[in-house]
CSV table of C-alpha atoms in Angstrom, one decimal:
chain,number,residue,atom,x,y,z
Z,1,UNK,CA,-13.0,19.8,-13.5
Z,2,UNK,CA,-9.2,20.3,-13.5
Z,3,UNK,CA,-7.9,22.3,-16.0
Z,4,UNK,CA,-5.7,20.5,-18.6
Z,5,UNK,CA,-1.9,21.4,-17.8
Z,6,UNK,CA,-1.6,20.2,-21.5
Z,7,UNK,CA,-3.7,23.1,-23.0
Z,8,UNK,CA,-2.4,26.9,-23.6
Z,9,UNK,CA,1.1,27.9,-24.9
Z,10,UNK,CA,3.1,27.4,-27.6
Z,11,UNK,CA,6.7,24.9,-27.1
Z,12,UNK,CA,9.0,26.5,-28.9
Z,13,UNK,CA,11.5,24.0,-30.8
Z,14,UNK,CA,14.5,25.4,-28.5
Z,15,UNK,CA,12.7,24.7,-25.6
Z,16,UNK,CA,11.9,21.3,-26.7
Z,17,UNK,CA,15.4,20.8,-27.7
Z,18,UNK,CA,16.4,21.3,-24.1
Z,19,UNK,CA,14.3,19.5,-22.4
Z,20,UNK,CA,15.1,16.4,-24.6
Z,21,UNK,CA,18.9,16.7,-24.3
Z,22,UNK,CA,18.9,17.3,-20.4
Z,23,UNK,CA,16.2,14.0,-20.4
Z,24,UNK,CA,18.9,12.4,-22.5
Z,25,UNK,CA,22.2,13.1,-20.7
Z,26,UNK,CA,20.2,11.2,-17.3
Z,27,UNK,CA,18.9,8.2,-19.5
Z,28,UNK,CA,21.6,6.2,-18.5
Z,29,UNK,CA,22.8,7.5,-15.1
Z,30,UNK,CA,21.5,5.3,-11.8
Z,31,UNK,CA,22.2,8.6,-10.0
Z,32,UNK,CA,18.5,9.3,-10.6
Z,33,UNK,CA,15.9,6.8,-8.9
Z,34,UNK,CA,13.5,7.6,-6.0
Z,35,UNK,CA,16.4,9.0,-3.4
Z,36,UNK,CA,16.1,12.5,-3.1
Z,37,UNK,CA,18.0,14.7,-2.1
Z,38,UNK,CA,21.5,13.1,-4.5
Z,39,UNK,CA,23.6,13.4,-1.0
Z,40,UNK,CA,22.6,15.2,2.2
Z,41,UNK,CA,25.2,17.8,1.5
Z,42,UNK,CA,23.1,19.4,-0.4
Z,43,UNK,CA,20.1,20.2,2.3
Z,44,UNK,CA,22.7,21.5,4.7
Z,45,UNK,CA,21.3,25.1,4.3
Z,46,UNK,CA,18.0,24.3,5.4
Z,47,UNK,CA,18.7,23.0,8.5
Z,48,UNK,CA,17.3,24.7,11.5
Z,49,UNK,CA,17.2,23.9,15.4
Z,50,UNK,CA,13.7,23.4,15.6
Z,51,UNK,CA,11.2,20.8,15.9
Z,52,UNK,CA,9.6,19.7,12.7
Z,53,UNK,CA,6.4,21.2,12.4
Z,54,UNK,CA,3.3,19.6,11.8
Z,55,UNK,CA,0.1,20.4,10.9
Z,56,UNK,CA,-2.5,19.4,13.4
Z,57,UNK,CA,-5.6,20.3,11.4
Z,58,UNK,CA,-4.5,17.3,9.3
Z,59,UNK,CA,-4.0,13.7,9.7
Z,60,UNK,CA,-0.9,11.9,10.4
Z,61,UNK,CA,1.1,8.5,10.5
Z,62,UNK,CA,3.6,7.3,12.7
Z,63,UNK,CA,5.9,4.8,11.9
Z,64,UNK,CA,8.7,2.4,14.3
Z,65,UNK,CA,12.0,2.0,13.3
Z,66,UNK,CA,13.5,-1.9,14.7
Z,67,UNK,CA,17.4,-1.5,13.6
Z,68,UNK,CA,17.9,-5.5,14.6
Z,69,UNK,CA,18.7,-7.8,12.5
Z,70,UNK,CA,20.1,-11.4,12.9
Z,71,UNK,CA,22.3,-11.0,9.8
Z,72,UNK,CA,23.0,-8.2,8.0
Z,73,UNK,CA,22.2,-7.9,4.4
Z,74,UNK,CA,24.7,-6.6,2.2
Z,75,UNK,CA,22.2,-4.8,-0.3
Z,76,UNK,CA,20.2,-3.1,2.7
Z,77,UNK,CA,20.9,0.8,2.6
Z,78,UNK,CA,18.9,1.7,6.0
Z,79,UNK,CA,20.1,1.6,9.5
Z,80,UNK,CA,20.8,-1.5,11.0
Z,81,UNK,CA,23.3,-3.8,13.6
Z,82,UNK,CA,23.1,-7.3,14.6
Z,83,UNK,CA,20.5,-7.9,17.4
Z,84,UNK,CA,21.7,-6.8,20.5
Z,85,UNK,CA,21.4,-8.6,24.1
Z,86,UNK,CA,17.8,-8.5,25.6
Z,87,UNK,CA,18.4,-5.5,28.2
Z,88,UNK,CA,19.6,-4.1,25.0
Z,89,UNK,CA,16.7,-4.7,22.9
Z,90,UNK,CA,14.0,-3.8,25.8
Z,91,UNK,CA,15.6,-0.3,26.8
Z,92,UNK,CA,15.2,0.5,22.7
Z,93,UNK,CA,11.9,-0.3,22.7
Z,94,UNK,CA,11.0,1.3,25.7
Z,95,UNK,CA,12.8,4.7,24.8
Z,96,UNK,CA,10.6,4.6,21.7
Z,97,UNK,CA,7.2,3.9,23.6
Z,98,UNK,CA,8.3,7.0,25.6
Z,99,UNK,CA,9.4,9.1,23.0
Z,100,UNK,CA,6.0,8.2,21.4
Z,101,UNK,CA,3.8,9.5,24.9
Z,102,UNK,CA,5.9,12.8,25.2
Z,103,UNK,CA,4.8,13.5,21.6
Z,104,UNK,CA,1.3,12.3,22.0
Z,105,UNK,CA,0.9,14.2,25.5
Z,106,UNK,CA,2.3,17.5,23.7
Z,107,UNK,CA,-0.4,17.4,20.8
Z,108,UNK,CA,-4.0,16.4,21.2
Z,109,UNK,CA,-6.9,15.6,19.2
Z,110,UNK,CA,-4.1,13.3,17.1
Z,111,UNK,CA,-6.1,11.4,13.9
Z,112,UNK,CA,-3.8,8.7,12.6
Z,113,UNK,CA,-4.1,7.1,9.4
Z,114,UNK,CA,-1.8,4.9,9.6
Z,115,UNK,CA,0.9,3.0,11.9
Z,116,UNK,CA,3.3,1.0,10.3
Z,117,UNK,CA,6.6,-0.6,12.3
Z,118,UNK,CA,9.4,-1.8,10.3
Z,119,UNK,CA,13.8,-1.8,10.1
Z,120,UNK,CA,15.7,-3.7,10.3
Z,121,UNK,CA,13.6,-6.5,11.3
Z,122,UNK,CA,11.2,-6.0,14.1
Z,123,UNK,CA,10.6,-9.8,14.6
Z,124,UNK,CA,13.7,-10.5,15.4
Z,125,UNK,CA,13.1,-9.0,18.7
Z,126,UNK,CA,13.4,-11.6,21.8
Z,127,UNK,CA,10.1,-13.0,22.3
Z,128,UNK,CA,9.9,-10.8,25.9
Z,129,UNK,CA,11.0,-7.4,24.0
Z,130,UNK,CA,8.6,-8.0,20.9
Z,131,UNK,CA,5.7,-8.4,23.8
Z,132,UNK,CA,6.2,-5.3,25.4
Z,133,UNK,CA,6.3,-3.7,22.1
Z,134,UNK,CA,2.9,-5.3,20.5
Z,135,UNK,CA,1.1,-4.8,24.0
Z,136,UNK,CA,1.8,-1.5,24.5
Z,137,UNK,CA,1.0,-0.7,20.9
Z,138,UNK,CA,-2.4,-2.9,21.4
Z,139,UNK,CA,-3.4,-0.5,24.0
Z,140,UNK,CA,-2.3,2.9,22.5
Z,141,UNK,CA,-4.4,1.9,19.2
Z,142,UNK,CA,-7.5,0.7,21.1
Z,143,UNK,CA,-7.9,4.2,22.3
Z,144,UNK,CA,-6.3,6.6,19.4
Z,145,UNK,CA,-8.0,8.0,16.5
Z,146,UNK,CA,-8.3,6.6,13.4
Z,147,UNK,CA,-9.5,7.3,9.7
Z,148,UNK,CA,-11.5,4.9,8.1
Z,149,UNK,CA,-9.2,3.2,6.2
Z,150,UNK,CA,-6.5,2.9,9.0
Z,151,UNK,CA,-4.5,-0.6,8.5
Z,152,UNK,CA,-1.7,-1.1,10.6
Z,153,UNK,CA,1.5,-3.0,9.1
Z,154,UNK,CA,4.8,-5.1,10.4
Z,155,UNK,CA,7.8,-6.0,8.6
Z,156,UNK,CA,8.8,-9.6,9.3
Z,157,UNK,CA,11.4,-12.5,8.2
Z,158,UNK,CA,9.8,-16.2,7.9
Z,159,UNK,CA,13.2,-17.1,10.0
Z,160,UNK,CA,12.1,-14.9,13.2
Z,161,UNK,CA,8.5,-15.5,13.1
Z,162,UNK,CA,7.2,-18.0,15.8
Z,163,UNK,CA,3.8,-18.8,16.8
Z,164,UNK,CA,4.0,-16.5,20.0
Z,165,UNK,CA,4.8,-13.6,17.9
Z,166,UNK,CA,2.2,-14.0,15.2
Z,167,UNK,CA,0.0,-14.6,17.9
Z,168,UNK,CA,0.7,-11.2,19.5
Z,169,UNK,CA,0.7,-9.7,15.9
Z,170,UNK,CA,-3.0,-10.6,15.8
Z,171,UNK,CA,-4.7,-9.7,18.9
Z,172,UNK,CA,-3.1,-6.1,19.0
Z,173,UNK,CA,-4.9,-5.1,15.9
Z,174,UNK,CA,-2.0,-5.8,13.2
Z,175,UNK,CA,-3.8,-7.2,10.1
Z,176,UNK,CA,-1.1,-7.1,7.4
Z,177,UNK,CA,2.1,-8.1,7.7
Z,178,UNK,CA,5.2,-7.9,5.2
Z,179,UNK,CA,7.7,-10.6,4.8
Z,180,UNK,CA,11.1,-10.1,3.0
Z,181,UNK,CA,12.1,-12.6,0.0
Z,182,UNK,CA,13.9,-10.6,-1.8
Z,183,UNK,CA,14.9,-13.9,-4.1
Z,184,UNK,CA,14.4,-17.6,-3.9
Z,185,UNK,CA,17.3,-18.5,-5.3
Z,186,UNK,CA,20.6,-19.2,-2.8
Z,187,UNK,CA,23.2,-18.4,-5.1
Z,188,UNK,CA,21.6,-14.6,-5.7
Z,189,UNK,CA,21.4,-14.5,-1.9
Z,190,UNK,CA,24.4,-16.4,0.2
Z,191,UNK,CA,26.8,-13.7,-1.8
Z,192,UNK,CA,24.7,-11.0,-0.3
Z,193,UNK,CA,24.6,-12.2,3.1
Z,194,UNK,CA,20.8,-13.4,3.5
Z,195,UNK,CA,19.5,-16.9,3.9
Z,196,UNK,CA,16.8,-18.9,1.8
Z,197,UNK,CA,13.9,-20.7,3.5
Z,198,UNK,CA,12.6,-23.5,2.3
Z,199,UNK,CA,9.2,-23.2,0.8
Z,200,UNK,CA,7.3,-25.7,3.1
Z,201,UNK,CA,8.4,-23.6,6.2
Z,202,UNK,CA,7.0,-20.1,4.2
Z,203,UNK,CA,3.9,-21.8,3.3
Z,204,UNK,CA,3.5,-22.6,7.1
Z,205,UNK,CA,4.1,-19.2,8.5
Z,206,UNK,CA,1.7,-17.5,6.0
Z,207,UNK,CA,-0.6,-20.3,6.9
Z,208,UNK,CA,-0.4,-19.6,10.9
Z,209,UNK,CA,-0.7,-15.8,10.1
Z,210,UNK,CA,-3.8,-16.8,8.3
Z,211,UNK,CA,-5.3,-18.6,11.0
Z,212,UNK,CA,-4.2,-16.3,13.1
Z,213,UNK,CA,-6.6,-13.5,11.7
Z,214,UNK,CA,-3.9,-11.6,9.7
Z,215,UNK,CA,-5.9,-10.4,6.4
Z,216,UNK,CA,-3.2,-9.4,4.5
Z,217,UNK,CA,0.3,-10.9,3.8
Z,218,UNK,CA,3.2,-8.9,1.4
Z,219,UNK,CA,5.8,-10.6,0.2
Z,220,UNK,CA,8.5,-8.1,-0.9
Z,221,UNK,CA,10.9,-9.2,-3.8
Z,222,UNK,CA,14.1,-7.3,-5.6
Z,223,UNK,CA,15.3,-7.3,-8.9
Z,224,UNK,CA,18.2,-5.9,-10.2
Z,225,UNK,CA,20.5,-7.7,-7.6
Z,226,UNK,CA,24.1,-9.1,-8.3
Z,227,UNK,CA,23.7,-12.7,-10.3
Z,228,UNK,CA,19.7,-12.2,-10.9
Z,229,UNK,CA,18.4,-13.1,-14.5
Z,230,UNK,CA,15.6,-14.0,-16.0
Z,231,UNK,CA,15.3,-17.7,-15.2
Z,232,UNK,CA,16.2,-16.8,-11.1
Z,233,UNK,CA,13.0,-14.7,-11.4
Z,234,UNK,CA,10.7,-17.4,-13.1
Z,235,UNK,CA,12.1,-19.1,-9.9
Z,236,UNK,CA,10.7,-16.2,-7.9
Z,237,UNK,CA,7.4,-16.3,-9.5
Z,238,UNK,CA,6.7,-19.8,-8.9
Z,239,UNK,CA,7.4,-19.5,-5.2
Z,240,UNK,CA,4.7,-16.6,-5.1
Z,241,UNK,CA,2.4,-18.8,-6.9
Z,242,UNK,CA,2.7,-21.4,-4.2
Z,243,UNK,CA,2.9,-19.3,-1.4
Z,244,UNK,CA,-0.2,-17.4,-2.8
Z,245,UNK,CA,0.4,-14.4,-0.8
Z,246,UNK,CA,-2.4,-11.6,-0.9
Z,247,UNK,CA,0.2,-8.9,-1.9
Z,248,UNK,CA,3.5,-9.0,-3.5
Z,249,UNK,CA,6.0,-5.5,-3.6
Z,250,UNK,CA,8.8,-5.2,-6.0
Z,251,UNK,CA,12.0,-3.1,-5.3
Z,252,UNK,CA,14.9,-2.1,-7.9
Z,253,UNK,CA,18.2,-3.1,-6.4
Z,254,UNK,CA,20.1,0.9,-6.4
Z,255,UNK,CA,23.8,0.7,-6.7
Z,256,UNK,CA,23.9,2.6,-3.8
Z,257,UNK,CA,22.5,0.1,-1.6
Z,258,UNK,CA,26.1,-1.9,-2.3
Z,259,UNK,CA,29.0,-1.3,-0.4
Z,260,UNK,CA,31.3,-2.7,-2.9
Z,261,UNK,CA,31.8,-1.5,-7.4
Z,262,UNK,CA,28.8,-3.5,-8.7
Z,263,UNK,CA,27.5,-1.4,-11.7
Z,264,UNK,CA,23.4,-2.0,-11.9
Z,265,UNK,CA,22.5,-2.6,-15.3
Z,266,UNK,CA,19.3,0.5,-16.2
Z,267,UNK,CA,18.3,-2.0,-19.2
Z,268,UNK,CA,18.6,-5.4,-17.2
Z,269,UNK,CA,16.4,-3.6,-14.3
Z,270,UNK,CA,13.7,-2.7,-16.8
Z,271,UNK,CA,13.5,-6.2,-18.7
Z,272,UNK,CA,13.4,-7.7,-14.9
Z,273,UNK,CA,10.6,-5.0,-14.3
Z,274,UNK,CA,8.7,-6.0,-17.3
Z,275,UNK,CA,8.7,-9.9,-16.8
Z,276,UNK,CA,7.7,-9.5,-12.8
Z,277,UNK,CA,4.9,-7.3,-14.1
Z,278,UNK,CA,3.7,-9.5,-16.6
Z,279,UNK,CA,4.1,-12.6,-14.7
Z,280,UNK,CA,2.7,-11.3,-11.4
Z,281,UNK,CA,-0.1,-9.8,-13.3
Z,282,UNK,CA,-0.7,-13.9,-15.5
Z,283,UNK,CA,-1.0,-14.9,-11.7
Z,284,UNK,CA,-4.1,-12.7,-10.7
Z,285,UNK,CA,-2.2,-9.4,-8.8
Z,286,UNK,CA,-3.6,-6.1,-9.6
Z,287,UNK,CA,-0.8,-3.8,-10.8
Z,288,UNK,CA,-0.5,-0.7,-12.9
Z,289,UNK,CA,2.8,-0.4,-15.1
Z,290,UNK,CA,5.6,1.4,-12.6
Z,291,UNK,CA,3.8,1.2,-10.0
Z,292,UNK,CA,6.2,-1.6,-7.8
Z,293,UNK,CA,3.1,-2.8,-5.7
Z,294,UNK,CA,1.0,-5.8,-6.8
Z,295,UNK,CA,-2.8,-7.0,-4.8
Z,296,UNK,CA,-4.9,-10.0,-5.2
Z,297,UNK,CA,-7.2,-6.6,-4.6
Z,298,UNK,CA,-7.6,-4.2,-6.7
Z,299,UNK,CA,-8.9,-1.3,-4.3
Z,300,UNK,CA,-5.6,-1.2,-1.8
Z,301,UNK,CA,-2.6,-0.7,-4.2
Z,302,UNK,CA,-0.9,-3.8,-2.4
Z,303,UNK,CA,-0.3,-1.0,0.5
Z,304,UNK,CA,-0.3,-0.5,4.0
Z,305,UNK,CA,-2.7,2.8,5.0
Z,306,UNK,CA,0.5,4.9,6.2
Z,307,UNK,CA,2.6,4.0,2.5
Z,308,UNK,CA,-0.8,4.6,0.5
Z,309,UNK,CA,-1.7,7.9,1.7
Z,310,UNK,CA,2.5,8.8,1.9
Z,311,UNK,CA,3.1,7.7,-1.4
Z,312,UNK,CA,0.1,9.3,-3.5
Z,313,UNK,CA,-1.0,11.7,-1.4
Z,314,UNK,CA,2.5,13.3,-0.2
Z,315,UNK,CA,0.7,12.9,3.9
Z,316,UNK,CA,2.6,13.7,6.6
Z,317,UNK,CA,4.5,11.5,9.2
Z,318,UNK,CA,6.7,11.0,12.4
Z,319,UNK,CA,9.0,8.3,12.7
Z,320,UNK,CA,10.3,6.9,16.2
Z,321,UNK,CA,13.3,5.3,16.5
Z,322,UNK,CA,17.1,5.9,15.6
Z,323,UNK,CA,17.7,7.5,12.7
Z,324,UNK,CA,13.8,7.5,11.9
Z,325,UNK,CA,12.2,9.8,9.1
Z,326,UNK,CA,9.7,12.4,9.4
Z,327,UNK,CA,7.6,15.0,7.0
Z,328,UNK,CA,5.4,17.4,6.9
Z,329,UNK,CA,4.6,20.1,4.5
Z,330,UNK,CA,7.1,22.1,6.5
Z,331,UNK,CA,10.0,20.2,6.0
Z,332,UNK,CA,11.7,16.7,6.9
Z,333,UNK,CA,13.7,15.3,9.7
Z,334,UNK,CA,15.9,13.2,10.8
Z,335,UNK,CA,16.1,11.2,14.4
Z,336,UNK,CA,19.5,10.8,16.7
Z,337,UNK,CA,21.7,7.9,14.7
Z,338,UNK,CA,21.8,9.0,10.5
Z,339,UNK,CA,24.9,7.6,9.1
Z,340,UNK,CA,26.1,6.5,12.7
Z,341,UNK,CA,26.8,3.2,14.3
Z,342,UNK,CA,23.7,1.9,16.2
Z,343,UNK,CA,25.6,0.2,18.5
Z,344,UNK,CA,26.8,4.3,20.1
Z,345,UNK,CA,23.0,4.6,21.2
Z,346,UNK,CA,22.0,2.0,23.1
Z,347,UNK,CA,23.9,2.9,26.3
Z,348,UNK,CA,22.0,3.8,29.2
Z,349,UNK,CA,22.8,7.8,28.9
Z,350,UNK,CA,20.7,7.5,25.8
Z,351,UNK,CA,17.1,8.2,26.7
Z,352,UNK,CA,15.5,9.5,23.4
Z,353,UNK,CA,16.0,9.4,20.3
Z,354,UNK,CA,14.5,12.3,19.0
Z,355,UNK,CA,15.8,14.8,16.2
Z,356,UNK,CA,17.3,17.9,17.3
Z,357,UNK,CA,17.7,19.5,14.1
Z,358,UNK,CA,15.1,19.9,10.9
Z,359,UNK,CA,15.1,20.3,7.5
Z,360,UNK,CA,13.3,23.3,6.7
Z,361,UNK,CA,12.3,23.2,3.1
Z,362,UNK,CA,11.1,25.5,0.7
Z,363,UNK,CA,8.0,24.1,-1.0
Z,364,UNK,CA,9.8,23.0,-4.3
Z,365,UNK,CA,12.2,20.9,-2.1
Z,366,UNK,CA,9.0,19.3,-0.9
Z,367,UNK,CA,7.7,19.0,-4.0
Z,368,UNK,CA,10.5,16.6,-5.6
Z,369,UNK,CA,10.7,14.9,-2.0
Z,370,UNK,CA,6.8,14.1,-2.9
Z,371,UNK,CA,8.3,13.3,-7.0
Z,372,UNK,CA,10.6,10.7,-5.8
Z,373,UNK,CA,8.0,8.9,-3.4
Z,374,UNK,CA,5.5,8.9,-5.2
Z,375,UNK,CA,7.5,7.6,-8.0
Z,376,UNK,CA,7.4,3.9,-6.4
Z,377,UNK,CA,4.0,4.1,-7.9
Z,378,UNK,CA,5.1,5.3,-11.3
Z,379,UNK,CA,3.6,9.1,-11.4
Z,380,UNK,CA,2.3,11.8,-9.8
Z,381,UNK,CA,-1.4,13.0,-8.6
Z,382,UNK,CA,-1.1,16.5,-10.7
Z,383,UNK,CA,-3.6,18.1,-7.6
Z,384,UNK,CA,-1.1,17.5,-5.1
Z,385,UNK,CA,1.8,19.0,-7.2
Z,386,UNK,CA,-0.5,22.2,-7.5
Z,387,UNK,CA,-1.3,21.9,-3.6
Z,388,UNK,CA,2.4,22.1,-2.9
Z,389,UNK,CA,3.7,24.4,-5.2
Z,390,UNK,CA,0.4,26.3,-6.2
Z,391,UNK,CA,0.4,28.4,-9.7
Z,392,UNK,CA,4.2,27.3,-9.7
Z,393,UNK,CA,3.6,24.1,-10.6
Z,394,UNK,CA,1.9,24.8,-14.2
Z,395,UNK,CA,3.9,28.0,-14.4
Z,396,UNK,CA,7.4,25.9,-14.0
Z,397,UNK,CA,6.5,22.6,-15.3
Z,398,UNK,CA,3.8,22.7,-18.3
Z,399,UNK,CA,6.4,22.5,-21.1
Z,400,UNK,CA,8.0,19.7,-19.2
Z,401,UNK,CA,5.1,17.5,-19.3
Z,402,UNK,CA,3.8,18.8,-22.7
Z,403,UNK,CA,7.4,17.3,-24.3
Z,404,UNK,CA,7.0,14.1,-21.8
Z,405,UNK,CA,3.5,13.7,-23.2
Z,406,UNK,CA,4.2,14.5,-26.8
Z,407,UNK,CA,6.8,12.0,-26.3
Z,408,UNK,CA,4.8,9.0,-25.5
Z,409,UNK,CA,6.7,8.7,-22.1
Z,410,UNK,CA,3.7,10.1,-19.9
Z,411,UNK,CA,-0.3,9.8,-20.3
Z,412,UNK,CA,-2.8,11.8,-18.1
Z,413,UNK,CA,-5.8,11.0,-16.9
Z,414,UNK,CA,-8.2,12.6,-14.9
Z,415,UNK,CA,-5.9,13.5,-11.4
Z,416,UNK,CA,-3.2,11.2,-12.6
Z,417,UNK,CA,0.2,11.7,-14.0
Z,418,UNK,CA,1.8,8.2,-14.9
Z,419,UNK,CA,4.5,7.0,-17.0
Z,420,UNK,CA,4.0,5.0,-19.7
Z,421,UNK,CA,5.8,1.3,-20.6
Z,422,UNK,CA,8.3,3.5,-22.7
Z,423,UNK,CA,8.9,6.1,-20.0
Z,424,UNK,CA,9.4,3.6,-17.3
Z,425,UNK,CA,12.3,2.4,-18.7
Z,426,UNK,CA,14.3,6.1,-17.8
Z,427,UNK,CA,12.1,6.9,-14.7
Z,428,UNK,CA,15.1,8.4,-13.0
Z,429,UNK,CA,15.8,10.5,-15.9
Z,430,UNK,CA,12.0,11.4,-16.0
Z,431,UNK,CA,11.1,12.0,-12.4
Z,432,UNK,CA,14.7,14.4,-12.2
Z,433,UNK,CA,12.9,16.4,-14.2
Z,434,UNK,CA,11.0,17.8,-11.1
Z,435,UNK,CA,13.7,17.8,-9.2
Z,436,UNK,CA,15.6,21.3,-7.9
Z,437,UNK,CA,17.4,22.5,-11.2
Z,438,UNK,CA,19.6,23.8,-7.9
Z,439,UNK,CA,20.3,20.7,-6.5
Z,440,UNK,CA,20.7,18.6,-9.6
Z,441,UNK,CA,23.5,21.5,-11.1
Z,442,UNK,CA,25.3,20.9,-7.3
């Protein structure tokens, strides 16, 4: 049995007193959410001109970044341009399948657990370009080893899905797909750049996928956004009710996801968190409290196989694809592209687009990369923690989570550390606790 991090010691009232005033001076600063590091300046000394290293006696994920989009979002924070012409589009996509052989040919014996493509928005790929992508994923797939619990995911728009494309989805071993909402209501969205569909066309698309032989449809919704409020999301919630989707994810709008001064509200985020959670739950989704993921089943946390095992179980991964993430216990990287037009990598002189540099990262750097993941679910496995850090975890931390707990902002239970209703509402605050008192004081 695990030992209780709770037992042993004596908190002295100065050491409770600090805790509580450095928890209080975040309560009410967005600088603290699930982005870590605060800015990239401050990882600069770990870089090395390596290869990230992996660890091959352990499983791993891949994951395909799609920068195209046919409009550009205002809100999105990841890399991104305007879908490019078709030669465009197909030398992208076959610079990633390559990247993906030479890495495949350099390690064998590869187990994947998961394989999830995403951007951008990967269906907005010409219908020639998205073929060469979903065949030659097909066929790598049909072959590679998988865990038990593999799922592959997409990301998709209802405006760029057609029948081919579902169709292709479907017979090269895609079974959930993820569809972007973000709000039914035009007025929260024409401001921000993004379109509404009407709900007879959504209803038809998850129909097809349905038919199709997709088992699992996400629709992802924000809250937070500029001109949201209660009544928009009651909006929101009855369009989930009649599109009746299988899983439903929830994101916080972050203010720095805006290019221009709008000021999120903490307090207006949380009472939006609470009424998606209690509506969404009335419907029939499985959800725990902070945790931003909602299933009509209660045994996959609403998840595809590569975000489940990432986001509780700190896995590693490699991302393909300009300006695409990777992990390992070793560190993190970065592909070609970060913070960089697109647009300068498409030329023909571009034939990879690998990472030449890594982040190599002492383990407690790793450890609050792991925090802010994992706190999209709302906690923290405690075993993990101790895998990364070892006795530093109990040695650094115990008085931490002893106030937290004492508090009534945490509970524990069994493996499990997860906020409570009270501490969700200054999760930032909360999960900075584990941050780097290094990188927080720069």
């Amino acid at each position: 049995m695990m030992e209780n991090i709770l037992d042993k010691d004596f908190m002295t009232k100065t050491l409770y007193s600090d805790i509580q005033e450095l928890l209080e001076s975040r309560k009410n600063s967005s600088l603290f959410n699930t982005s870590y590091p605060l800015s990239p300046s401050q990882w600069t000394h770990y870089i090395a001109d390596i290869n990230l290293p992996f660890d091959w006696t352990l499983p791993i994920a891949f994951y395909i970044h799609i920068p195209f989009c046919k409009q550009l979002c205002s809100f999105c924070e990841y890399t991104k341009m305007r879908l490019p012409n078709e030669n465009d589009q197909l030398r992208y996509v076959e610079n990633i399948i390559n990247d993906i052989r030479q890495f495949i040919a350099k390690h064998e014996n590869i187990m994947l657990y998961g394989f999830d493509i995403g951007g951008g928005t990967p269906t907005a790929l010409s219908e020639k370009t998205f073929a060469v992508l979903m065949n030659w994923f097909g066929g790598y797939i049909a072959s590679a080893n998988v865990l038990k619990d593999f799922e592959a995911s997409i990301e998709a728009t209802f405006q760029t899905l057609t029948i081919n494309k579902i169709a292709l989805i479907a017979a090269n071993g895609i079974k959930r797909v993820s569809l972007g909402l973000q709000s039914s209501s035009e007025n929260v969205l024409k401001p921000l750049h993004r379109s509404v569909d009407s709900c007879q066309n959504m209803s038809f698309a998850i129909q097809q996928l349905h038919q199709a032989g997709i088992d699992k449809v996400n629709i992802d919704l924000m809250y937070g956004l500029p001109g949201q409020s209660i009544d928009t999301l009651i909006r929101d919630i009855a369009t989930i009710k009649e599109l009746n989707p299988e899983q439903v994810t929830i994101y916080e709008f972050r203010t720095n996801q805006l290019a221009h001064s709008f000021e999120t509200n903490l307090e207006i985020c949380y009472q939006q968190y609470c009424k998606l959670y209690d509506e969404l739950t009335n419907l029939g989704y499985n959800g725990v409290f902070g945790q931003n993921t909602f299933s009509k089943k209660a045994t996959d946390c609403g998840l595809s196989s590569y975000l489940r095992h990432r986001m509780f179980d700190g896995w590693q991964y490699k991302g393909f694809g300009i300006s695409s993430q990777s992990m390992s216990q070793s560190g993190l990287s970065y592909n070609i592209g970060k913070n960089a037009p697109v647009s300068k990598y498409l030329s023909d002189s571009i034939l990879s687009y690998e990472a030449t540099k890594s982040y190599i990262l002492p383990s407690q750097e790793v450890f609050a990369k792991f925090i802010a993941v994992s706190g999209y679910s709302g906690g923290f496995s405690i075993s993990v923690a101790r895998k990364i850090l070892g006795n530093e975890f109990d040695a650094k931390y115990r008085n931490t989570i002893k106030f937290l707990f004492s508090e009534n902002l945490i509970t524990i239970k069994n493996d499990r550390l997860q906020l409570t209703k009270s501490g969700f509402r200054y999760y930032g605050a909360i999960l900075s606790l584990f941050h780097s008192p290094q990188i927080i004081q720069g």
